[in-house]
């Protein structure tokens, strides 16, 4: 990829605030140059040169920033370039949200959520056992007969 043959790559905004060029440049080992935006915090701990104006980019700025990047290579968080990192972040946020819901609701609150193993029902923050199928139940799903299954006869 041509991008990987250069130390720096200009990454102007696309149709939105972000541009795929920024992430592609990082993946091939180049340093993207972006204009300052609301996304600046997203670039923390990554070797991205943020400028207020394109006219701020000078040979001296590029030399100085490159030296800084070289001195901090082991400190950058490149794991943020991959989907697994973001999937993990979403899982952490989901658990935080669920914990807030549990803390702010009545103790008898029961809810269900989808997990890799299927739907899980939770009560008081603890998974409920999976429902059992009663083979003696009348047709039409009338539930257990007299509250007993086959073993209770």
PDB file of C-alpha atoms in Angstrom, residues 108-114 119-125:
ATOM      1  CA  UNK A 108     -37.763  -8.561  42.509  1.00  0.00           C
ATOM      2  CA  UNK A 109     -36.942  -7.121  39.109  1.00  0.00           C
ATOM      3  CA  UNK A 110     -36.604  -9.870  36.514  1.00  0.00           C
ATOM      4  CA  UNK A 111     -35.174  -9.234  33.067  1.00  0.00           C
ATOM      5  CA  UNK A 112     -33.771 -11.208  30.163  1.00  0.00           C
ATOM      6  CA  UNK A 113     -30.785 -10.548  27.968  1.00  0.00           C
ATOM      7  CA  UNK A 114     -29.250 -12.305  25.029  1.00  0.00           C
ATOM      8  CA  UNK A 119     -31.447 -15.806  26.379  1.00  0.00           C
ATOM      9  CA  UNK A 120     -30.799 -15.629  30.122  1.00  0.00           C
ATOM     10  CA  UNK A 121     -33.374 -14.596  32.726  1.00  0.00           C
ATOM     11  CA  UNK A 122     -31.975 -12.784  35.767  1.00  0.00           C
ATOM     12  CA  UNK A 123     -33.561 -12.041  39.151  1.00  0.00           C
ATOM     13  CA  UNK A 124     -31.793 -10.117  41.909  1.00  0.00           C
ATOM     14  CA  UNK A 125     -28.658 -10.117  39.781  1.00  0.00           C
TER      15      UNK A 125
END
